[in-house]
Short mmCIF file of N, CA and C in Angstrom, two decimals:
data_model
loop_
_atom_site.label_atom_id
_atom_site.label_comp_id
_atom_site.label_asym_id
_atom_site.label_seq_id
_atom_site.Cartn_x
_atom_site.Cartn_y
_atom_site.Cartn_z
N PRO Q 18 27.22 4.71 -8.42
CA PRO Q 18 26.49 3.77 -9.32
C PRO Q 18 26.75 2.01 -8.84
N LEU Q 19 25.53 1.70 -8.83
CA LEU Q 19 25.26 -0.06 -8.54
C LEU Q 19 25.67 -0.63 -9.92
N PRO Q 20 25.99 -1.71 -9.76
CA PRO Q 20 25.94 -2.66 -11.46
C PRO Q 20 24.29 -2.79 -12.03
N SER Q 21 24.44 -2.71 -13.12
CA SER Q 21 23.37 -2.59 -14.02
C SER Q 21 21.99 -3.25 -13.41
N LYS Q 22 22.13 -4.43 -13.02
CA LYS Q 22 21.03 -5.40 -12.66
C LYS Q 22 20.69 -5.20 -11.27
N ARG Q 23 21.47 -4.34 -10.54
CA ARG Q 23 21.21 -4.14 -9.24
C ARG Q 23 20.56 -2.68 -8.90
N ALA Q 24 19.77 -2.43 -8.12
CA ALA Q 24 19.17 -1.52 -7.88
C ALA Q 24 18.75 -0.87 -6.64
N GLY Q 25 19.06 0.27 -6.15
CA GLY Q 25 18.44 0.89 -4.94
C GLY Q 25 16.93 1.31 -5.15
N HIS Q 26 16.37 1.85 -3.97
CA HIS Q 26 15.05 2.57 -3.78
C HIS Q 26 14.86 3.50 -3.07
N LYS Q 27 14.15 4.48 -3.63
CA LYS Q 27 13.97 5.91 -2.83
C LYS Q 27 13.90 5.83 -1.35
N LEU Q 28 12.54 4.80 -1.21
CA LEU Q 28 11.96 4.80 0.47
C LEU Q 28 12.58 3.61 1.00
N TYR Q 29 12.92 2.46 0.60
CA TYR Q 29 13.31 1.43 1.26
C TYR Q 29 14.68 1.00 1.25
N SER Q 30 15.55 1.67 0.53
CA SER Q 30 16.87 1.81 0.74
C SER Q 30 17.18 2.44 1.95
N ALA Q 31 16.83 3.61 2.31
CA ALA Q 31 16.87 4.34 3.62
C ALA Q 31 16.31 3.64 4.80
N MET Q 32 15.01 2.95 4.67
CA MET Q 32 14.22 2.46 5.74
C MET Q 32 14.83 1.00 6.05
N LEU Q 33 15.57 0.43 5.25
CA LEU Q 33 16.46 -0.71 5.73
C LEU Q 33 17.82 -0.77 5.60
N GLN Q 34 18.34 0.60 5.60
CA GLN Q 34 19.66 0.80 5.40
C GLN Q 34 20.68 -0.05 4.48
N ARG Q 35 19.96 -0.25 3.30
CA ARG Q 35 20.67 -1.10 2.39
C ARG Q 35 20.81 -0.18 1.13
N ASP Q 36 21.60 -0.17 0.35
CA ASP Q 36 21.86 0.26 -1.02
C ASP Q 36 21.01 -0.59 -2.25
N VAL Q 37 21.20 -1.82 -2.14
CA VAL Q 37 20.61 -2.64 -3.08
C VAL Q 37 19.24 -3.17 -2.54
N ILE Q 38 17.90 -3.27 -3.29
CA ILE Q 38 16.94 -3.41 -2.81
C ILE Q 38 16.28 -4.68 -4.07
N PHE Q 39 17.04 -4.01 -5.29
CA PHE Q 39 16.49 -5.28 -6.30
C PHE Q 39 17.77 -6.02 -6.58
N ASN Q 40 18.20 -7.36 -6.39
CA ASN Q 40 19.20 -7.53 -6.69
C ASN Q 40 19.52 -8.04 -8.19
N HIS Q 41 18.14 -8.84 -8.66
CA HIS Q 41 18.53 -9.41 -9.97
C HIS Q 41 17.58 -8.78 -10.90
N HIS Q 42 16.48 -7.79 -10.78
CA HIS Q 42 15.93 -7.38 -11.75
C HIS Q 42 15.84 -5.84 -11.44
N ASN Q 43 16.24 -4.89 -12.41
CA ASN Q 43 16.01 -3.69 -12.08
C ASN Q 43 15.29 -2.94 -12.93
N PRO Q 44 14.23 -2.54 -11.82
CA PRO Q 44 12.78 -2.00 -12.30
C PRO Q 44 12.92 -0.61 -13.57
N ILE Q 45 14.45 -0.07 -13.55
CA ILE Q 45 14.55 1.00 -14.53
C ILE Q 45 14.56 0.40 -16.11
N PHE Q 46 14.53 -0.81 -16.37
CA PHE Q 46 14.86 -1.54 -17.50
C PHE Q 46 13.31 -1.93 -17.81
N ALA Q 47 12.73 -1.69 -18.83
CA ALA Q 47 11.38 -1.81 -19.27
C ALA Q 47 11.22 -3.51 -18.95
N SER Q 48 11.85 -4.73 -19.66
CA SER Q 48 11.56 -6.11 -19.26
C SER Q 48 11.55 -6.42 -18.10
N ASP Q 49 12.45 -5.71 -17.08
CA ASP Q 49 12.56 -5.94 -15.55
C ASP Q 49 11.05 -5.27 -15.11
N TYR Q 50 10.97 -4.24 -15.36
CA TYR Q 50 9.74 -3.64 -14.76
C TYR Q 50 8.69 -4.57 -15.10
N ASP Q 51 8.47 -5.03 -16.31
CA ASP Q 51 7.24 -5.57 -16.43
C ASP Q 51 7.12 -7.23 -15.89
N PHE Q 52 8.36 -7.59 -15.46
CA PHE Q 52 8.60 -8.82 -14.87
C PHE Q 52 8.05 -8.83 -13.41
N LEU Q 53 8.58 -7.57 -12.79
CA LEU Q 53 8.34 -7.05 -11.44
C LEU Q 53 6.58 -6.89 -11.27
N ALA Q 54 6.28 -6.01 -12.32
CA ALA Q 54 4.81 -5.87 -12.36
C ALA Q 54 3.80 -6.78 -12.06
N SER Q 55 4.35 -7.89 -12.89
CA SER Q 55 3.61 -9.40 -13.30
C SER Q 55 3.51 -10.14 -11.97
N CYS Q 56 4.55 -10.16 -11.48
CA CYS Q 56 5.02 -10.61 -9.87
C CYS Q 56 4.23 -10.10 -9.01
N ALA Q 57 4.08 -8.79 -8.68
CA ALA Q 57 3.24 -7.88 -8.13
C ALA Q 57 1.63 -8.27 -8.25
N GLY Q 58 1.36 -8.35 -9.56
CA GLY Q 58 -0.07 -8.39 -9.81
C GLY Q 58 -0.37 -10.12 -9.24
N CYS Q 59 0.48 -10.96 -9.63
CA CYS Q 59 -0.01 -12.51 -9.17
C CYS Q 59 -0.18 -12.20 -7.41
N LEU Q 60 0.63 -11.82 -6.73
CA LEU Q 60 0.65 -11.59 -5.54
C LEU Q 60 -0.61 -10.77 -4.94
N GLN Q 61 -0.86 -9.76 -5.46
CA GLN Q 61 -2.18 -8.80 -5.37
C GLN Q 61 -3.11 -10.09 -5.27
N GLY Q 62 -3.30 -10.53 -6.40
CA GLY Q 62 -4.67 -11.73 -6.67
C GLY Q 62 -4.83 -12.53 -5.40
N LEU Q 63 -3.83 -12.80 -4.56
CA LEU Q 63 -4.10 -13.97 -3.57
C LEU Q 63 -4.81 -13.15 -2.24
N PHE Q 64 -4.62 -12.03 -2.33
CA PHE Q 64 -5.31 -11.38 -1.12
C PHE Q 64 -6.72 -10.79 -1.36
N ARG Q 65 -7.11 -10.59 -0.38
CA ARG Q 65 -9.20 -9.92 -0.18
C ARG Q 65 -8.28 -8.28 -0.38
N PRO Q 66 -9.55 -7.46 -0.79
CA PRO Q 66 -10.75 -8.05 -1.01
C PRO Q 66 -11.60 -8.60 -2.14
N LEU Q 67 -10.53 -9.12 -3.19
CA LEU Q 67 -11.13 -9.55 -4.32
C LEU Q 67 -11.98 -10.59 -4.21
N PRO Q 68 -13.09 -10.72 -5.21
CA PRO Q 68 -14.01 -11.77 -4.96
C PRO Q 68 -13.31 -13.23 -4.81
N CYS Q 69 -13.82 -13.91 -4.08
CA CYS Q 69 -13.20 -15.51 -3.97
C CYS Q 69 -13.70 -16.52 -4.35
N GLU Q 70 -13.09 -16.97 -5.24
CA GLU Q 70 -13.80 -18.18 -6.05
C GLU Q 70 -14.41 -19.24 -5.16
N ARG Q 71 -15.68 -19.51 -5.40
CA ARG Q 71 -16.29 -20.75 -4.49
C ARG Q 71 -16.58 -21.95 -5.26
N THR Q 72 -16.83 -22.86 -4.50
CA THR Q 72 -17.33 -24.20 -5.03
C THR Q 72 -18.78 -24.50 -4.80
N GLU Q 73 -19.37 -25.37 -4.99
CA GLU Q 73 -20.49 -25.55 -5.02
C GLU Q 73 -20.86 -25.76 -3.59
N GLN Q 74 -20.09 -26.33 -2.79
CA GLN Q 74 -20.57 -26.23 -1.44
C GLN Q 74 -20.01 -25.06 -0.55
N GLY Q 75 -19.61 -23.80 -1.20
CA GLY Q 75 -19.57 -22.39 -0.84
C GLY Q 75 -18.24 -22.25 -0.05
N GLU Q 76 -17.30 -23.23 -0.47
CA GLU Q 76 -16.05 -23.35 0.39
C GLU Q 76 -15.07 -22.75 -0.76
N ALA Q 77 -13.77 -21.99 -0.11
CA ALA Q 77 -13.05 -21.22 -1.16
C ALA Q 77 -12.38 -22.40 -1.96
N ALA Q 78 -11.83 -22.08 -3.19
CA ALA Q 78 -11.61 -23.09 -4.31
C ALA Q 78 -10.09 -23.76 -3.72
N ALA Q 79 -9.85 -24.98 -3.88
CA ALA Q 79 -9.23 -25.67 -3.56
C ALA Q 79 -7.44 -24.72 -3.81
N GLY Q 80 -6.49 -24.95 -3.31
CA GLY Q 80 -5.04 -24.51 -3.59
C GLY Q 80 -4.46 -23.97 -1.97
N LYS Q 81 -2.98 -23.92 -2.31
CA LYS Q 81 -2.25 -23.65 -1.06
C LYS Q 81 -1.28 -22.69 -1.53
N VAL Q 82 -1.07 -21.73 -1.18
CA VAL Q 82 0.02 -20.62 -1.28
C VAL Q 82 1.06 -20.79 -0.46
N LEU Q 83 2.13 -20.90 -0.96
CA LEU Q 83 3.53 -20.87 -0.40
C LEU Q 83 4.35 -19.52 -0.35
N PHE Q 84 4.48 -19.26 0.65
CA PHE Q 84 5.48 -17.94 1.04
C PHE Q 84 6.47 -18.29 1.82
N MET Q 85 7.86 -17.99 1.17
CA MET Q 85 9.34 -18.55 1.86
C MET Q 85 9.79 -17.31 2.20
N LEU Q 86 10.44 -16.96 3.45
CA LEU Q 86 11.29 -16.02 3.70
C LEU Q 86 12.54 -16.32 4.20
N THR Q 87 13.78 -16.17 3.69
CA THR Q 87 15.10 -16.50 4.34
C THR Q 87 15.56 -15.13 5.21
N ASN Q 88 16.31 -15.32 6.23
CA ASN Q 88 16.98 -14.32 6.80
C ASN Q 88 18.27 -14.78 7.15
N LEU Q 89 19.18 -13.90 7.19
CA LEU Q 89 20.48 -14.03 7.40
C LEU Q 89 20.48 -13.57 8.75
N GLU Q 90 20.86 -14.10 9.93
CA GLU Q 90 20.74 -13.65 11.41
C GLU Q 90 21.85 -12.74 11.59
N LYS Q 91 22.85 -13.10 10.80
CA LYS Q 91 24.15 -12.22 11.30
C LYS Q 91 23.74 -10.50 10.95
N LYS Q 92 23.15 -10.28 9.81
CA LYS Q 92 22.70 -8.67 9.81
C LYS Q 92 21.87 -8.29 10.45
N ALA Q 93 20.91 -8.81 10.64
CA ALA Q 93 19.59 -8.61 11.66
C ALA Q 93 18.61 -9.64 12.04
N ALA Q 94 18.59 -9.95 13.29
CA ALA Q 94 17.92 -11.16 13.57
C ALA Q 94 16.44 -11.00 13.59
N LEU Q 95 15.55 -11.72 12.91
CA LEU Q 95 13.99 -11.99 12.47
C LEU Q 95 13.55 -12.36 13.80
N SER Q 96 12.85 -11.80 14.67
CA SER Q 96 12.26 -11.84 15.79
C SER Q 96 11.25 -12.86 15.81
N ASP Q 97 10.79 -13.56 16.60
CA ASP Q 97 9.29 -14.43 16.50
C ASP Q 97 8.26 -13.50 16.67
N VAL Q 98 8.22 -12.57 17.24
CA VAL Q 98 6.98 -11.81 17.32
C VAL Q 98 6.62 -10.97 15.75
N ALA Q 99 7.87 -10.65 15.17
CA ALA Q 99 7.57 -10.36 14.04
C ALA Q 99 6.86 -11.42 12.93
N THR Q 100 7.56 -12.57 13.16
CA THR Q 100 7.25 -13.84 12.27
C THR Q 100 5.75 -14.08 12.65
N PHE Q 101 5.35 -14.31 13.72
CA PHE Q 101 3.82 -14.27 14.23
C PHE Q 101 3.25 -13.34 13.65
N ARG Q 102 3.35 -11.81 13.64
CA ARG Q 102 2.65 -10.63 13.17
C ARG Q 102 2.33 -11.26 11.59
N LEU Q 103 3.45 -11.58 10.66
CA LEU Q 103 3.31 -11.50 9.33
C LEU Q 103 2.35 -13.08 9.35
N PHE Q 104 2.64 -14.02 9.84
CA PHE Q 104 1.79 -15.13 9.63
C PHE Q 104 0.43 -14.80 9.90
N GLU Q 105 -0.19 -13.96 11.01
CA GLU Q 105 -1.44 -13.50 11.51
C GLU Q 105 -2.05 -13.03 10.16
N GLU Q 106 -1.15 -11.99 9.72
CA GLU Q 106 -1.46 -11.17 8.49
C GLU Q 106 -1.80 -11.81 7.30
N LEU Q 107 -0.81 -12.66 6.98
CA LEU Q 107 -1.35 -13.78 5.79
C LEU Q 107 -2.53 -14.42 6.16
N CYS Q 108 -2.61 -15.03 7.02
CA CYS Q 108 -3.96 -15.96 7.72
C CYS Q 108 -5.07 -15.06 7.33
N ARG Q 109 -5.06 -13.81 7.89
CA ARG Q 109 -6.20 -12.71 7.65
C ARG Q 109 -6.53 -12.36 6.15
N GLN Q 110 -5.34 -12.11 5.30
CA GLN Q 110 -5.57 -11.54 4.16
C GLN Q 110 -5.76 -12.52 2.86
N CYS Q 111 -5.02 -13.28 3.17
CA CYS Q 111 -4.86 -14.42 1.98
C CYS Q 111 -6.00 -15.35 1.68
N ARG Q 112 -6.72 -15.01 0.47
CA ARG Q 112 -7.85 -15.79 -0.02
C ARG Q 112 -7.87 -17.36 -0.13
N LEU Q 113 -6.54 -17.69 -0.11
CA LEU Q 113 -6.28 -19.18 -0.19
C LEU Q 113 -5.56 -19.68 1.19
N THR Q 114 -5.45 -20.78 1.65
CA THR Q 114 -4.74 -21.31 2.55
C THR Q 114 -3.16 -21.23 2.42
N THR Q 115 -2.54 -20.76 3.27
CA THR Q 115 -0.96 -20.63 3.18
C THR Q 115 -0.23 -21.20 4.09
N GLU Q 116 0.87 -21.23 3.55
CA GLU Q 116 2.12 -22.00 4.31
C GLU Q 116 3.21 -21.00 4.37
N LEU Q 117 3.79 -20.57 5.20
CA LEU Q 117 4.80 -19.70 5.50
C LEU Q 117 5.91 -20.55 6.00
N VAL Q 118 6.83 -20.57 5.06
CA VAL Q 118 8.43 -21.05 5.62
C VAL Q 118 9.43 -20.00 5.80
N VAL Q 119 10.04 -20.08 6.92
CA VAL Q 119 10.96 -19.28 7.47
C VAL Q 119 12.26 -20.15 7.60
N VAL Q 120 13.09 -19.51 7.26
CA VAL Q 120 14.54 -19.95 7.38
C VAL Q 120 15.45 -19.07 7.79
N LYS Q 121 15.68 -19.27 9.25
CA LYS Q 121 17.00 -18.49 9.70
C LYS Q 121 18.20 -19.09 9.52
N ILE Q 122 19.30 -18.29 9.01
CA ILE Q 122 20.37 -18.79 8.58
C ILE Q 122 21.38 -18.33 9.71
N MET Q 123 22.22 -19.17 10.61
CA MET Q 123 23.34 -18.51 11.37
C MET Q 123 24.49 -19.22 10.93
N THR Q 124 25.53 -18.22 11.06
CA THR Q 124 26.75 -18.56 10.08
C THR Q 124 27.80 -18.68 11.74
N ARG Q 125 28.95 -19.27 11.27
CA ARG Q 125 29.92 -19.38 12.15
C ARG Q 125 29.31 -19.59 13.61
N CYS Q 126 28.72 -20.67 13.35
CA CYS Q 126 28.31 -20.92 14.81
C CYS Q 126 28.19 -22.32 15.42
N GLU Q 127 28.68 -23.13 14.61
CA GLU Q 127 28.80 -24.72 14.94
C GLU Q 127 30.20 -25.38 14.25
N ALA Q 128 30.49 -26.60 14.83
CA ALA Q 128 31.66 -27.03 14.26
C ALA Q 128 30.95 -28.16 13.05
N GLN Q 129 29.64 -28.61 13.14
CA GLN Q 129 29.18 -29.10 11.94
C GLN Q 129 28.08 -28.43 11.34
N PRO Q 130 27.56 -28.59 10.51
CA PRO Q 130 26.37 -27.64 10.01
C PRO Q 130 25.14 -28.60 10.71
N SER Q 131 24.12 -27.92 11.06
CA SER Q 131 22.87 -28.55 11.82
C SER Q 131 21.54 -27.97 11.11
N SER Q 132 20.49 -28.45 11.08
CA SER Q 132 19.17 -27.84 11.38
C SER Q 132 18.26 -28.44 12.16
N LYS Q 133 17.21 -27.52 12.19
CA LYS Q 133 16.01 -28.22 13.25
C LYS Q 133 14.86 -27.23 12.84
N LEU Q 134 13.40 -27.58 13.20
CA LEU Q 134 12.57 -27.14 12.89
C LEU Q 134 12.33 -26.50 14.23
N ALA Q 135 12.24 -25.13 14.54
CA ALA Q 135 11.94 -24.11 15.67
C ALA Q 135 10.76 -24.06 16.30
N LEU Q 136 9.97 -23.92 14.98
CA LEU Q 136 8.59 -23.83 15.37
C LEU Q 136 7.70 -24.40 14.39
N HIS Q 137 6.87 -25.10 14.73
CA HIS Q 137 5.49 -25.00 13.66
C HIS Q 137 4.02 -24.53 14.54
N GLN Q 138 3.27 -24.13 13.55
CA GLN Q 138 2.08 -23.62 14.20
C GLN Q 138 1.00 -23.94 12.83
N LEU Q 139 -0.03 -24.54 13.16
CA LEU Q 139 -1.34 -24.65 12.37
C LEU Q 139 -2.63 -23.88 12.85
N ARG Q 140 -3.14 -23.21 11.87
CA ARG Q 140 -4.23 -22.25 12.35
C ARG Q 140 -4.98 -22.30 11.18
N ALA Q 141 -6.52 -22.99 11.12
CA ALA Q 141 -7.39 -22.76 10.35
C ALA Q 141 -6.96 -23.36 8.84
N GLY Q 142 -5.73 -24.43 8.95
CA GLY Q 142 -5.62 -24.87 7.68
C GLY Q 142 -4.40 -24.14 6.91
N HIS Q 143 -3.94 -22.88 7.75
CA HIS Q 143 -2.75 -22.16 7.63
C HIS Q 143 -1.60 -22.83 8.42
N GLU Q 144 -0.27 -22.69 7.83
CA GLU Q 144 0.86 -23.39 8.53
C GLU Q 144 2.18 -22.61 8.85
N LEU Q 145 2.58 -22.82 9.48
CA LEU Q 145 4.03 -21.72 9.93
C LEU Q 145 5.16 -22.64 10.15
N PHE Q 146 5.98 -22.54 9.38
CA PHE Q 146 7.40 -23.37 9.72
C PHE Q 146 8.40 -22.71 10.11
N VAL Q 147 8.83 -22.43 11.02
CA VAL Q 147 10.30 -21.81 11.16
C VAL Q 147 11.31 -22.74 11.39
N TYR Q 148 12.70 -22.47 10.51
CA TYR Q 148 13.75 -23.81 10.47
C TYR Q 148 14.76 -22.85 11.06
N GLU Q 149 15.59 -23.35 11.75
CA GLU Q 149 17.32 -22.62 11.79
C GLU Q 149 18.09 -23.43 11.08
N LEU Q 150 18.93 -22.79 10.35
CA LEU Q 150 20.03 -23.35 9.64
C LEU Q 150 21.23 -22.97 10.10
N ARG Q 151 22.40 -23.68 10.86
CA ARG Q 151 23.29 -23.34 11.19
C ARG Q 151 24.36 -23.51 10.79
N CYS Q 152 25.34 -22.65 10.23
CA CYS Q 152 26.53 -23.04 9.29
C CYS Q 152 27.58 -23.04 10.08
N CYS Q 153 28.66 -23.52 9.92
CA CYS Q 153 29.89 -23.69 10.18
C CYS Q 153 30.95 -22.63 9.73
N GLY Q 154 30.63 -22.37 8.45
CA GLY Q 154 31.18 -21.20 7.50
C GLY Q 154 30.18 -19.86 7.60
N THR Q 155 30.47 -19.21 6.68
CA THR Q 155 30.17 -18.09 6.06
C THR Q 155 28.97 -18.37 4.90
N VAL Q 156 28.10 -17.27 4.84
CA VAL Q 156 27.16 -17.21 3.07
C VAL Q 156 27.32 -15.86 2.80
N GLU Q 157 27.35 -15.70 1.21
CA GLU Q 157 27.43 -14.66 0.60
C GLU Q 157 26.50 -14.96 -0.65
N GLY Q 158 24.98 -14.30 -0.44
CA GLY Q 158 24.12 -14.43 -1.52
C GLY Q 158 23.66 -16.22 -1.29
N TRP Q 159 23.68 -16.83 -2.27
CA TRP Q 159 23.47 -17.90 -1.98
C TRP Q 159 24.65 -19.06 -2.05
N ARG Q 160 25.73 -18.45 -1.74
CA ARG Q 160 27.05 -19.50 -1.58
C ARG Q 160 27.60 -19.64 -0.57
N PHE Q 161 27.75 -20.74 0.43
CA PHE Q 161 28.28 -21.23 1.43
C PHE Q 161 29.57 -21.51 1.22
N SER Q 162 30.34 -21.05 2.51
CA SER Q 162 31.63 -21.57 2.21
C SER Q 162 32.20 -21.86 3.81
N SER Q 163 33.26 -22.95 3.81
CA SER Q 163 33.27 -23.79 5.26
C SER Q 163 34.25 -23.25 5.90
#
């Protein structure tokens, strides 16, 4: 059994080979389920085929949506091909312009911590940024150690 605020998922735990899928909100609890459902509803509202709000000029209403993805590279490296596929799908499906920020976290690889913009792409108002964060120590959750 997992601690009460952590939960697995019948399909995704096996697919991702992880016991814990929900780290902070356990959908078994009504309040956590309602929170996750509202988040999913907001996310679904960003994508087509919902009717797009139009201005008088016929363009999509102003706004930009930020998507952020962090990946701890020691567990499973995130390929550039997978990143481009995600970016292409967001560009195709999202009703508003998007900014996808990907942070690849690499541990125990440098004498001094460093970061760099590894990739930037602009496509029809949508932007992709891929950063590499090189750490000298390790990371567990959001806690870094040297």
